[in-house]
């Protein structure tokens, strides 16, 4: 669709300019680039500058796309653009955090990226010209330094998984074994640990939990993510507005945060906006609407019926896509009215 092409074009212009500013050593690269983009795209409002856990400038922008506008597909292309511009020196490899807000979106995203024939996966591999590895947090302890250097590794996380309040339960910041230890200096070389801590001052050290200054860097998943300085895709970015959520993501030493949302909060740095009319013009929203009454006495039964209908249509759409490469994505919208009751 034309509006998706426009999004990609405008994001690329921004990232190209950002790469130039970063190469010049600007401490305020994202702010300077935003001011340039403001004149080009007529962006309203002021840019809210953010810093990552290393106190470096953290470019953060939002793409506002209505529901059904293909946010995930756009995100796969934007990840490609990020690795062609500001992260060009990584040659398409390294780590990306793909942060989602709910169990269902987590399952859907994981299933799509693990399916080598799914167009999301195909789009990612095409955008990066790299092999893709998809990880969940309970299995990424198997990630080797070789895989980190040769593949683009996508770690899919539910926002709560990175929440500091639940770190003990989720073991995200705990010392762990497996291949993770290969990413850190050997235990008998404390000088290398000190050098690593100097390079990444926000790494957790052994002994921190007891209030002591440790000499050894924790071999934890949290520390590994910090070393990788990942690009972050924030799906449904409006769900990650709490200070804790923001600090957690920034504390991973993110190199860039790209938010995707149909309803971004007022503090979001909205770089590109797509209107509902653009979706309508591209015939991605079909009118007229045909209304069918479910005749179900219970709203739960009605929701179940709607879900089953969507799954049936999705199978038909996938068959159609394989036949003629025309993509139809059935969606279900549920309006919930606030009653004031629990």
XYZ file of N, CA, C and O in Angstrom, residues 70-258:
756
model
N -1.062 -2.804 9.393
C 0.159 -3.579 9.163
C 1.358 -3.098 9.950
O 2.470 -2.991 9.423
N 1.165 -2.812 11.254
C 2.261 -2.297 12.090
C 3.441 -3.276 12.153
O 4.588 -2.876 12.067
N 3.131 -4.568 12.307
C 4.221 -5.550 12.459
C 5.042 -5.648 11.174
O 6.270 -5.718 11.208
N 4.353 -5.642 10.037
C 5.061 -5.697 8.753
C 5.953 -4.469 8.591
O 7.102 -4.573 8.152
N 5.439 -3.295 8.963
C 6.240 -2.075 8.898
C 7.459 -2.172 9.821
O 8.560 -1.759 9.462
N 7.246 -2.755 11.011
C 8.347 -2.887 11.974
C 9.476 -3.747 11.416
O 10.654 -3.460 11.638
N 9.126 -4.807 10.682
C 10.172 -5.658 10.098
C 11.019 -4.862 9.108
O 12.242 -5.016 9.056
N 10.366 -3.996 8.342
C 11.094 -3.171 7.379
C 11.944 -2.107 8.079
O 13.063 -1.813 7.660
N 11.398 -1.542 9.170
C 12.129 -0.503 9.904
C 13.376 -1.089 10.553
O 14.436 -0.449 10.581
N 13.278 -2.328 11.072
C 14.456 -2.993 11.631
C 15.547 -3.103 10.556
O 16.731 -2.896 10.816
N 15.133 -3.433 9.344
C 16.075 -3.481 8.225
C 16.727 -2.127 7.987
O 17.952 -2.034 7.828
N 15.927 -1.058 8.008
C 16.459 0.294 7.787
C 17.438 0.705 8.890
O 18.461 1.331 8.626
N 17.113 0.347 10.143
C 17.989 0.670 11.271
C 19.371 0.049 11.064
O 20.404 0.674 11.300
N 19.378 -1.212 10.574
C 20.654 -1.911 10.376
C 21.365 -1.496 9.082
O 22.523 -1.863 8.869
N 20.672 -0.733 8.241
C 21.323 -0.194 7.046
C 21.870 1.217 7.299
O 22.602 1.757 6.482
N 21.486 1.810 8.440
C 21.857 3.207 8.705
C 22.656 3.317 10.003
O 23.868 3.143 9.995
N 21.981 3.562 11.133
C 22.719 3.855 12.372
C 23.450 2.634 12.933
O 24.408 2.791 13.689
N 23.001 1.415 12.575
C 23.683 0.204 13.054
C 24.356 -0.547 11.907
O 24.501 -1.771 11.936
N 24.774 0.198 10.898
C 25.362 -0.412 9.704
C 26.590 -1.260 10.029
O 26.853 -2.282 9.400
N 27.344 -0.845 11.059
C 28.583 -1.570 11.402
C 28.314 -2.967 11.971
O 29.238 -3.765 12.126
N 27.068 -3.279 12.276
C 26.750 -4.617 12.796
C 26.510 -5.636 11.680
O 26.292 -6.821 11.952
N 26.484 -5.167 10.451
C 26.288 -6.061 9.292
C 25.034 -6.931 9.422
O 25.025 -8.093 9.029
N 23.991 -6.358 10.001
C 22.717 -7.085 10.086
C 22.654 -8.121 11.184
O 21.678 -8.853 11.296
N 23.695 -8.214 12.015
C 23.693 -9.216 13.092
C 23.474 -8.530 14.438
O 23.297 -7.323 14.517
N 23.509 -9.331 15.522
C 23.345 -8.765 16.859
C 22.027 -9.163 17.488
O 21.480 -10.234 17.203
N 21.511 -8.285 18.337
C 20.295 -8.582 19.103
C 19.272 -7.473 18.927
O 19.612 -6.286 18.934
N 18.017 -7.885 18.769
C 16.882 -6.956 18.735
C 15.896 -7.392 19.810
O 15.591 -8.583 19.924
N 15.414 -6.444 20.598
C 14.337 -6.740 21.543
C 13.014 -6.372 20.902
O 12.830 -5.239 20.448
N 12.117 -7.342 20.853
C 10.778 -7.095 20.289
C 9.812 -7.187 21.472
O 9.507 -8.272 21.953
N 9.375 -6.049 21.968
C 8.598 -5.991 23.212
C 7.115 -5.867 22.897
O 6.691 -4.964 22.165
N 6.317 -6.780 23.456
C 4.874 -6.801 23.210
C 4.131 -6.646 24.545
O 4.682 -6.938 25.600
N 2.848 -6.222 24.495
C 2.158 -5.901 25.748
C 1.301 -7.013 26.342
O 0.847 -6.893 27.474
N 1.045 -8.090 25.593
C 0.086 -9.081 26.111
C 0.459 -10.493 25.683
O 1.232 -10.693 24.739
N -0.116 -11.470 26.377
C 0.125 -12.883 26.062
C -0.259 -13.213 24.626
O 0.463 -13.912 23.922
N -1.435 -12.708 24.193
C -1.935 -13.072 22.867
C -1.041 -12.517 21.762
O -0.699 -13.218 20.808
N -0.640 -11.244 21.898
C 0.249 -10.649 20.882
C 1.598 -11.357 20.904
O 2.218 -11.580 19.862
N 2.044 -11.750 22.102
C 3.296 -12.508 22.237
C 3.213 -13.803 21.442
O 4.104 -14.131 20.644
N 2.127 -14.569 21.656
C 1.966 -15.862 20.968
C 1.881 -15.673 19.459
O 2.493 -16.423 18.691
N 1.119 -14.668 19.028
C 0.940 -14.428 17.586
C 2.265 -14.025 16.932
O 2.597 -14.500 15.834
N 3.021 -13.134 17.596
C 4.293 -12.656 17.046
C 5.302 -13.793 16.977
O 5.991 -13.981 15.964
N 5.382 -14.570 18.057
C 6.319 -15.697 18.106
C 6.004 -16.709 17.005
O 6.896 -17.169 16.276
N 4.723 -17.031 16.871
C 4.308 -18.018 15.861
C 4.651 -17.533 14.451
O 5.166 -18.291 13.621
N 4.393 -16.251 14.188
C 4.665 -15.696 12.845
C 6.162 -15.700 12.541
O 6.589 -16.112 11.459
N 6.999 -15.265 13.510
C 8.436 -15.175 13.260
C 9.110 -16.545 13.201
O 10.147 -16.695 12.568
N 8.512 -17.533 13.845
C 9.101 -18.874 13.806
C 8.714 -19.634 12.535
O 9.321 -20.654 12.213
N 7.710 -19.154 11.833
C 7.259 -19.799 10.590
C 8.077 -19.233 9.427
O 7.908 -18.074 9.041
N 8.956 -20.043 8.862
C 9.849 -19.555 7.810
C 9.096 -19.132 6.545
O 9.648 -18.436 5.697
N 7.839 -19.564 6.420
C 7.059 -19.194 5.223
C 6.134 -18.007 5.478
O 5.461 -17.536 4.572
N 6.115 -17.517 6.726
C 5.240 -16.389 7.032
C 5.828 -15.106 6.455
O 7.034 -14.908 6.467
N 4.952 -14.226 5.967
C 5.460 -13.027 5.287
C 6.195 -12.088 6.242
O 7.043 -11.316 5.805
N 5.907 -12.119 7.560
C 6.690 -11.312 8.506
C 8.142 -11.785 8.522
O 9.073 -10.991 8.466
N 8.308 -13.100 8.613
C 9.651 -13.681 8.643
C 10.371 -13.417 7.318
O 11.546 -13.027 7.290
N 9.665 -13.635 6.218
C 10.259 -13.396 4.900
C 10.658 -11.928 4.741
O 11.724 -11.609 4.198
N 9.808 -11.028 5.243
C 10.081 -9.593 5.144
C 11.333 -9.220 5.934
O 12.170 -8.444 5.466
N 11.479 -9.807 7.126
C 12.648 -9.538 7.962
C 13.932 -10.006 7.291
O 14.922 -9.269 7.228
N 13.903 -11.238 6.798
C 15.114 -11.801 6.193
C 15.495 -11.043 4.928
O 16.671 -10.829 4.656
N 14.493 -10.613 4.182
C 14.757 -9.842 2.966
C 15.354 -8.475 3.327
O 16.304 -8.009 2.697
N 14.789 -7.832 4.385
C 15.253 -6.496 4.776
C 16.680 -6.523 5.304
O 17.419 -5.546 5.191
N 17.112 -7.662 5.879
C 18.418 -7.733 6.525
C 19.467 -8.505 5.741
O 20.654 -8.405 6.022
N 18.998 -9.318 4.774
C 19.905 -10.227 4.046
C 20.707 -11.057 5.040
O 21.912 -11.252 4.892
N 20.046 -11.494 6.085
C 20.678 -12.244 7.166
C 19.782 -13.381 7.618
O 18.569 -13.305 7.502
N 20.409 -14.393 8.187
C 19.647 -15.450 8.838
C 19.051 -14.886 10.130
O 19.716 -14.157 10.863
N 17.813 -15.243 10.408
C 17.117 -14.767 11.600
C 16.990 -15.902 12.615
O 16.655 -17.032 12.250
N 17.286 -15.604 13.862
C 17.007 -16.547 14.951
C 16.018 -15.872 15.906
O 16.193 -14.699 16.252
N 14.997 -16.612 16.304
C 13.960 -16.059 17.179
C 14.039 -16.764 18.531
O 14.079 -17.996 18.596
N 14.051 -15.970 19.608
C 14.266 -16.515 20.950
C 13.180 -16.083 21.920
O 12.659 -14.969 21.837
N 12.891 -16.986 22.853
C 12.142 -16.617 24.050
C 13.144 -16.520 25.190
O 14.224 -17.103 25.139
N 12.761 -15.798 26.251
C 13.763 -15.525 27.291
C 14.210 -16.787 28.031
O 15.335 -16.868 28.499
N 13.342 -17.813 28.101
C 13.728 -19.024 28.842
C 14.706 -19.902 28.057
O 15.267 -20.842 28.608
N 14.923 -19.599 26.767
C 15.803 -20.448 25.965
C 17.042 -19.710 25.463
O 17.955 -20.327 24.918
N 17.099 -18.401 25.685
C 18.200 -17.634 25.085
C 19.532 -17.892 25.798
O 20.586 -17.465 25.330
N 19.492 -18.633 26.917
C 20.771 -19.002 27.557
C 21.604 -19.893 26.633
O 22.790 -20.101 26.856
N 20.970 -20.408 25.555
C 21.710 -21.236 24.581
C 22.430 -20.391 23.522
O 23.204 -20.912 22.727
N 22.165 -19.085 23.500
C 22.768 -18.207 22.489
C 24.288 -18.169 22.649
O 24.802 -17.875 23.722
N 25.000 -18.461 21.573
C 26.467 -18.437 21.614
C 26.996 -17.129 21.027
O 26.303 -16.472 20.245
N 28.237 -16.748 21.344
C 28.838 -15.557 20.714
C 28.863 -15.676 19.189
O 28.691 -14.677 18.482
N 29.060 -16.889 18.679
C 29.062 -17.093 17.225
C 27.717 -16.765 16.599
O 27.645 -16.125 15.543
N 26.637 -17.192 17.254
C 25.294 -16.881 16.745
C 25.021 -15.385 16.799
O 24.367 -14.828 15.919
N 25.528 -14.740 17.838
C 25.326 -13.301 17.990
C 26.026 -12.535 16.868
O 25.521 -11.520 16.386
N 27.191 -13.055 16.449
C 27.960 -12.391 15.382
C 27.422 -12.679 13.985
O 27.549 -11.858 13.081
N 26.822 -13.867 13.797
C 26.464 -14.271 12.437
C 24.985 -14.133 12.101
O 24.610 -14.130 10.939
N 24.105 -14.016 13.118
C 22.663 -13.931 12.863
C 22.093 -12.654 13.463
O 22.700 -12.041 14.339
N 20.876 -12.301 13.000
C 20.113 -11.309 13.749
C 19.233 -12.091 14.713
O 18.403 -12.898 14.287
N 19.428 -11.885 15.987
C 18.713 -12.626 17.025
C 17.607 -11.749 17.596
O 17.878 -10.672 18.136
N 16.384 -12.211 17.460
C 15.240 -11.445 17.950
C 14.736 -12.087 19.230
O 14.308 -13.246 19.234
N 14.819 -11.339 20.324
C 14.318 -11.803 21.613
C 12.949 -11.178 21.834
O 12.824 -9.953 21.944
N 11.913 -12.023 21.858
C 10.550 -11.520 22.040
C 10.229 -11.521 23.531
O 10.374 -12.536 24.208
N 9.823 -10.372 24.018
C 9.552 -10.209 25.450
C 8.171 -9.605 25.668
O 7.755 -8.710 24.924
N 7.483 -10.094 26.679
C 6.289 -9.410 27.147
C 6.771 -8.356 28.121
O 7.705 -8.602 28.879
N 6.161 -7.183 28.110
C 6.683 -6.056 28.883
C 6.926 -6.418 30.337
O 7.936 -6.062 30.909
N 6.023 -7.180 30.942
C 6.185 -7.551 32.351
C 7.453 -8.369 32.579
O 8.012 -8.374 33.661
N 7.932 -9.054 31.545
C 9.121 -9.898 31.682
C 10.369 -9.086 31.992
O 11.334 -9.603 32.516
N 10.357 -7.814 31.643
C 11.533 -6.985 31.873
C 11.307 -6.031 33.036
O 12.066 -5.106 33.239
N 10.233 -6.253 33.783
C 9.863 -5.367 34.863
C 10.722 -5.671 36.092
O 10.739 -6.778 36.591
N 11.404 -4.675 36.597
C 12.306 -4.864 37.733
C 11.573 -5.406 38.963
O 12.157 -6.051 39.811
N 10.287 -5.106 39.091
C 9.550 -5.546 40.268
C 9.415 -7.068 40.326
O 9.198 -7.647 41.367
N 9.510 -7.718 39.168
C 9.330 -9.174 39.145
C 10.626 -9.888 38.759
O 10.604 -11.014 38.304
N 11.755 -9.218 38.960
C 13.016 -9.795 38.488
C 13.331 -11.124 39.171
O 13.904 -12.018 38.545
N 12.991 -11.280 40.446
C 13.316 -12.530 41.133
C 12.520 -13.689 40.532
O 13.034 -14.775 40.316
N 11.262 -13.415 40.279
C 10.398 -14.456 39.724
C 10.843 -14.852 38.313
O 10.821 -16.006 37.938
N 11.284 -13.884 37.537
C 11.570 -14.148 36.131
C 13.049 -14.410 35.841
O 13.410 -14.749 34.728
N 13.901 -14.225 36.833
C 15.327 -14.549 36.724
C 16.032 -13.780 35.607
O 17.076 -14.201 35.123
N 15.429 -12.678 35.195
C 16.002 -11.945 34.070
C 17.344 -11.325 34.425
O 18.228 -11.196 33.581
N 17.477 -10.910 35.681
C 18.705 -10.230 36.093
C 19.553 -11.112 37.015
O 20.482 -10.640 37.641
N 19.211 -12.377 37.102
C 19.963 -13.293 37.958
C 21.166 -13.868 37.226
O 21.143 -14.046 36.029
N 22.169 -14.219 38.010
C 23.329 -14.916 37.466
C 22.871 -16.265 36.918
O 22.109 -16.971 37.572
N 23.279 -16.590 35.693
C 22.837 -17.867 35.126
C 23.961 -18.532 34.346
O 24.979 -17.922 34.041
N 23.729 -19.802 34.020
C 24.767 -20.565 33.316
C 24.455 -20.688 31.840
O 23.955 -19.755 31.222
N 24.760 -21.871 31.279
C 24.532 -22.071 29.855
C 25.564 -21.327 29.028
O 26.638 -20.951 29.510
N 25.213 -21.087 27.778
C 26.148 -20.409 26.877
C 26.346 -18.935 27.223
O 27.252 -18.292 26.689
N 25.494 -18.388 28.083
C 25.609 -16.968 28.439
C 27.002 -16.649 28.985
O 27.552 -15.580 28.715
N 27.583 -17.606 29.734
C 28.906 -17.333 30.340
C 29.972 -17.080 29.282
O 30.967 -16.405 29.550
N 29.771 -17.599 28.055
C 30.765 -17.406 26.988
C 30.875 -15.942 26.539
O 31.848 -15.557 25.906
N 29.839 -15.156 26.849
C 29.835 -13.752 26.426
C 30.608 -12.859 27.401
O 30.781 -11.666 27.140
N 31.054 -13.430 28.516
C 31.712 -12.661 29.567
C 33.130 -13.177 29.795
O 33.434 -14.329 29.460
N 34.005 -12.363 30.389
C 35.373 -12.837 30.662
C 35.364 -14.011 31.647
O 34.430 -14.149 32.444
N 36.407 -14.852 31.623
C 36.503 -15.960 32.588
C 36.542 -15.426 34.028
O 36.999 -14.304 34.278
N 36.088 -16.248 34.965
C 36.020 -15.834 36.367
C 37.392 -15.497 36.948
O 37.506 -14.677 37.858
N 38.441 -16.146 36.422
C 39.775 -15.942 37.004
C 40.520 -14.761 36.383
O 41.732 -14.634 36.529
N 39.770 -13.899 35.664
C 40.398 -12.708 35.076
C 39.638 -11.449 35.520
O 38.950 -10.800 34.721
N 39.761 -11.092 36.812
C 38.991 -9.954 37.343
C 39.294 -8.627 36.652
O 38.426 -7.750 36.584
N 40.496 -8.472 36.113
C 40.837 -7.208 35.440
C 39.956 -6.988 34.212
O 39.560 -5.860 33.914
N 39.688 -8.083 33.505
C 38.818 -7.980 32.315
C 37.386 -7.633 32.729
O 36.668 -6.920 32.029
N 36.968 -8.157 33.893
C 35.647 -7.819 34.406
C 35.563 -6.334 34.746
O 34.569 -5.668 34.448
N 36.635 -5.820 35.355
C 36.676 -4.386 35.700
C 36.634 -3.524 34.436
O 35.973 -2.479 34.396
N 37.365 -3.970 33.415
C 37.389 -3.215 32.145
C 36.006 -3.200 31.509
O 35.567 -2.177 30.962
N 35.308 -4.339 31.596
C 33.954 -4.434 31.031
C 32.996 -3.527 31.792
O 32.161 -2.838 31.198
N 33.125 -3.511 33.115
C 32.284 -2.648 33.961
C 32.547 -1.179 33.650
O 31.629 -0.345 33.656
N 33.808 -0.858 33.357
C 34.155 0.530 33.019
C 33.500 0.927 31.690
O 33.029 2.044 31.514
N 33.474 -0.025 30.754
C 32.876 0.235 29.438
C 31.354 0.307 29.522
O 30.719 1.101 28.837
N 30.768 -0.527 30.396
C 29.305 -0.564 30.580
C 29.014 -0.386 32.082
O 28.802 -1.366 32.799
N 29.001 0.858 32.573
C 28.912 1.103 34.018
C 27.637 0.570 34.672
O 27.599 0.403 35.888
N 26.576 0.312 33.897
C 25.328 -0.134 34.527
C 25.192 -1.658 34.578
O 24.109 -2.182 34.854
N 26.264 -2.396 34.329
C 26.204 -3.854 34.471
C 26.033 -4.235 35.937
O 26.609 -3.613 36.826
N 25.215 -5.258 36.181
C 25.076 -5.794 37.536
C 26.307 -6.639 37.860
O 26.772 -7.419 37.022
N 26.793 -6.494 39.103
C 27.970 -7.252 39.542
C 27.570 -8.289 40.587
O 26.587 -8.106 41.311
N 28.330 -9.348 40.677
C 28.121 -10.311 41.751
C 28.384 -9.607 43.078
O 29.393 -8.912 43.227
N 27.495 -9.775 44.033
C 27.638 -9.090 45.312
C 26.732 -7.884 45.426
O 26.449 -7.409 46.524
N 26.237 -7.358 44.279
C 25.340 -6.192 44.322
C 24.114 -6.454 45.189
O 23.640 -5.578 45.908
N 23.582 -7.692 45.102
C 22.356 -8.026 45.844
C 22.567 -7.942 47.354
O 21.635 -7.733 48.113
N 23.813 -8.128 47.803
C 24.113 -8.099 49.234
C 24.649 -6.740 49.685
O 25.145 -6.591 50.792
N 24.583 -5.779 48.784
C 25.078 -4.450 49.123
C 26.584 -4.332 49.089
O 27.165 -3.391 49.619
N 27.254 -5.306 48.476
C 28.712 -5.278 48.390
C 29.143 -4.914 46.970
O 28.408 -5.123 46.014
N 30.333 -4.369 46.859
C 30.890 -4.086 45.536
C 31.560 -5.353 45.015
O 32.590 -5.786 45.554
N 30.996 -5.950 43.992
C 31.569 -7.172 43.443
C 32.629 -6.877 42.396
O 32.620 -5.822 41.765
N 33.547 -7.813 42.214
C 34.598 -7.658 41.202
C 34.222 -8.329 39.891
O 34.822 -8.048 38.856
N 33.243 -9.247 39.948
C 32.889 -10.016 38.758
C 31.530 -9.591 38.223
O 30.582 -9.385 38.987
N 31.456 -9.470 36.896
C 30.186 -9.134 36.240
C 29.276 -10.358 36.284
O 29.707 -11.478 36.038
N 28.007 -10.119 36.615
C 27.039 -11.220 36.622
C 26.842 -11.751 35.213
O 26.677 -10.975 34.270
N 26.832 -13.077 35.076
C 26.537 -13.665 33.764
C 25.023 -13.860 33.684
O 24.514 -14.976 33.700
N 24.314 -12.745 33.584
C 22.839 -12.777 33.547
C 22.345 -12.364 32.167
O 23.063 -11.714 31.400
N 21.098 -12.731 31.889
C 20.491 -12.339 30.618
C 20.387 -10.818 30.532
O 20.647 -10.220 29.486
N 20.036 -10.173 31.658
C 19.950 -8.715 31.667
C 21.260 -8.071 31.264
O 21.295 -7.122 30.477
N 22.372 -8.581 31.805
C 23.688 -8.031 31.451
C 24.050 -8.301 29.998
O 24.643 -7.457 29.321
N 23.707 -9.494 29.503
C 23.994 -9.817 28.105
C 23.279 -8.841 27.173
O 23.859 -8.339 26.204
N 22.017 -8.542 27.487
C 21.252 -7.595 26.668
C 21.932 -6.222 26.689
O 22.062 -5.564 25.659
N 22.405 -5.816 27.854
C 23.085 -4.508 27.966
C 24.341 -4.454 27.110
O 24.650 -3.432 26.502
N 25.093 -5.563 27.082
C 26.313 -5.608 26.262
C 25.991 -5.469 24.777
O 26.789 -4.950 24.006
N 24.819 -5.971 24.379
C 24.453 -5.988 22.950
C 23.931 -4.637 22.453
O 23.833 -4.434 21.240
N 23.568 -3.734 23.380
C 22.997 -2.439 22.996
C 21.958 -2.606 21.882
O 22.130 -2.120 20.761
N 20.867 -3.305 22.182
C 19.940 -3.721 21.129
C 19.074 -2.586 20.579
O 18.827 -1.589 21.271
N 18.628 -2.768 19.344
C 17.518 -1.964 18.844
C 16.254 -2.530 19.482
O 16.150 -3.728 19.722
N 15.295 -1.662 19.784
C 14.066 -2.098 20.459
C 12.849 -1.726 19.619
O 12.697 -0.569 19.213
N 12.013 -2.731 19.356
C 10.699 -2.486 18.754
C 9.679 -2.577 19.882
O 9.610 -3.572 20.597
N 8.906 -1.532 20.049
C 7.912 -1.480 21.117
C 6.530 -1.559 20.477
O 5.987 -0.559 20.002
N 5.995 -2.768 20.424
C 4.670 -2.969 19.832
C 3.619 -2.437 20.793
O 3.699 -2.679 21.996
N 2.613 -1.721 20.242
C 1.607 -1.071 21.087
C 2.314 -0.172 22.107
O 2.161 -0.319 23.321
N 3.115 0.778 21.589
C 3.951 1.625 22.429
C 3.196 2.379 23.505
O 3.760 2.729 24.543
N 1.881 2.623 23.287
C 1.103 3.379 24.283
C 0.911 2.594 25.577
O 0.533 3.156 26.608
N 1.194 1.264 25.542
C 1.045 0.455 26.760
C 2.286 0.588 27.666
O 2.265 0.171 28.817
N 3.374 1.126 27.126
C 4.635 1.193 27.893
C 4.897 2.609 28.366
O 5.982 3.151 28.179
N 3.896 3.237 28.967
C 4.041 4.641 29.348
C 4.499 4.811 30.796
O 4.856 5.906 31.186
N 4.466 3.751 31.604
C 4.866 3.908 32.995
C 6.364 4.222 33.069
O 7.151 3.808 32.211
N 6.738 4.951 34.112
C 8.142 5.316 34.302
C 9.010 4.071 34.439
O 10.124 4.000 33.919
N 8.459 3.051 35.110
C 9.212 1.810 35.321
C 9.480 1.097 33.990
O 10.594 0.640 33.726
N 8.437 1.036 33.140
C 8.596 0.382 31.840
C 9.641 1.108 31.001
O 10.509 0.491 30.375
N 9.557 2.434 30.989
C 10.514 3.239 30.217
C 11.944 3.026 30.718
O 12.871 2.813 29.947
N 12.103 3.096 32.039
C 13.453 2.972 32.614
C 14.036 1.591 32.343
O 15.235 1.443 32.115
N 13.176 0.570 32.392
C 13.656 -0.792 32.141
C 14.198 -0.908 30.723
O 15.293 -1.426 30.509
N 13.436 -0.400 29.755
C 13.844 -0.489 28.346
C 15.104 0.345 28.099
O 16.051 -0.103 27.454
N 15.135 1.556 28.655
C 16.316 2.405 28.487
C 17.541 1.779 29.169
O 18.661 1.874 28.672
N 17.289 1.091 30.316
C 18.375 0.471 31.067
C 19.014 -0.706 30.369
O 20.058 -1.199 30.796
N 18.385 -1.177 29.294
C 18.981 -2.245 28.495
C 20.007 -1.685 27.507
O 20.465 -2.395 26.617
N 20.340 -0.394 27.673
C 21.326 0.256 26.790
C 20.869 0.210 25.335
O 21.660 -0.052 24.423
N 19.575 0.443 25.154
C 19.014 0.419 23.802
C 19.753 1.405 22.903
O 20.184 2.472 23.349
N 19.916 1.042 21.632
C 20.550 1.947 20.664
C 19.503 2.784 19.948
O 19.798 3.867 19.444
N 18.258 2.287 19.905
C 17.124 3.032 19.335
C 15.848 2.355 19.817
O 15.834 1.136 20.047
N 14.791 3.135 20.015
C 13.481 2.583 20.375
C 12.474 3.060 19.332
O 12.303 4.267 19.124
N 11.857 2.086 18.668
C 10.825 2.391 17.670
C 9.483 1.917 18.212
O 9.290 0.729 18.463
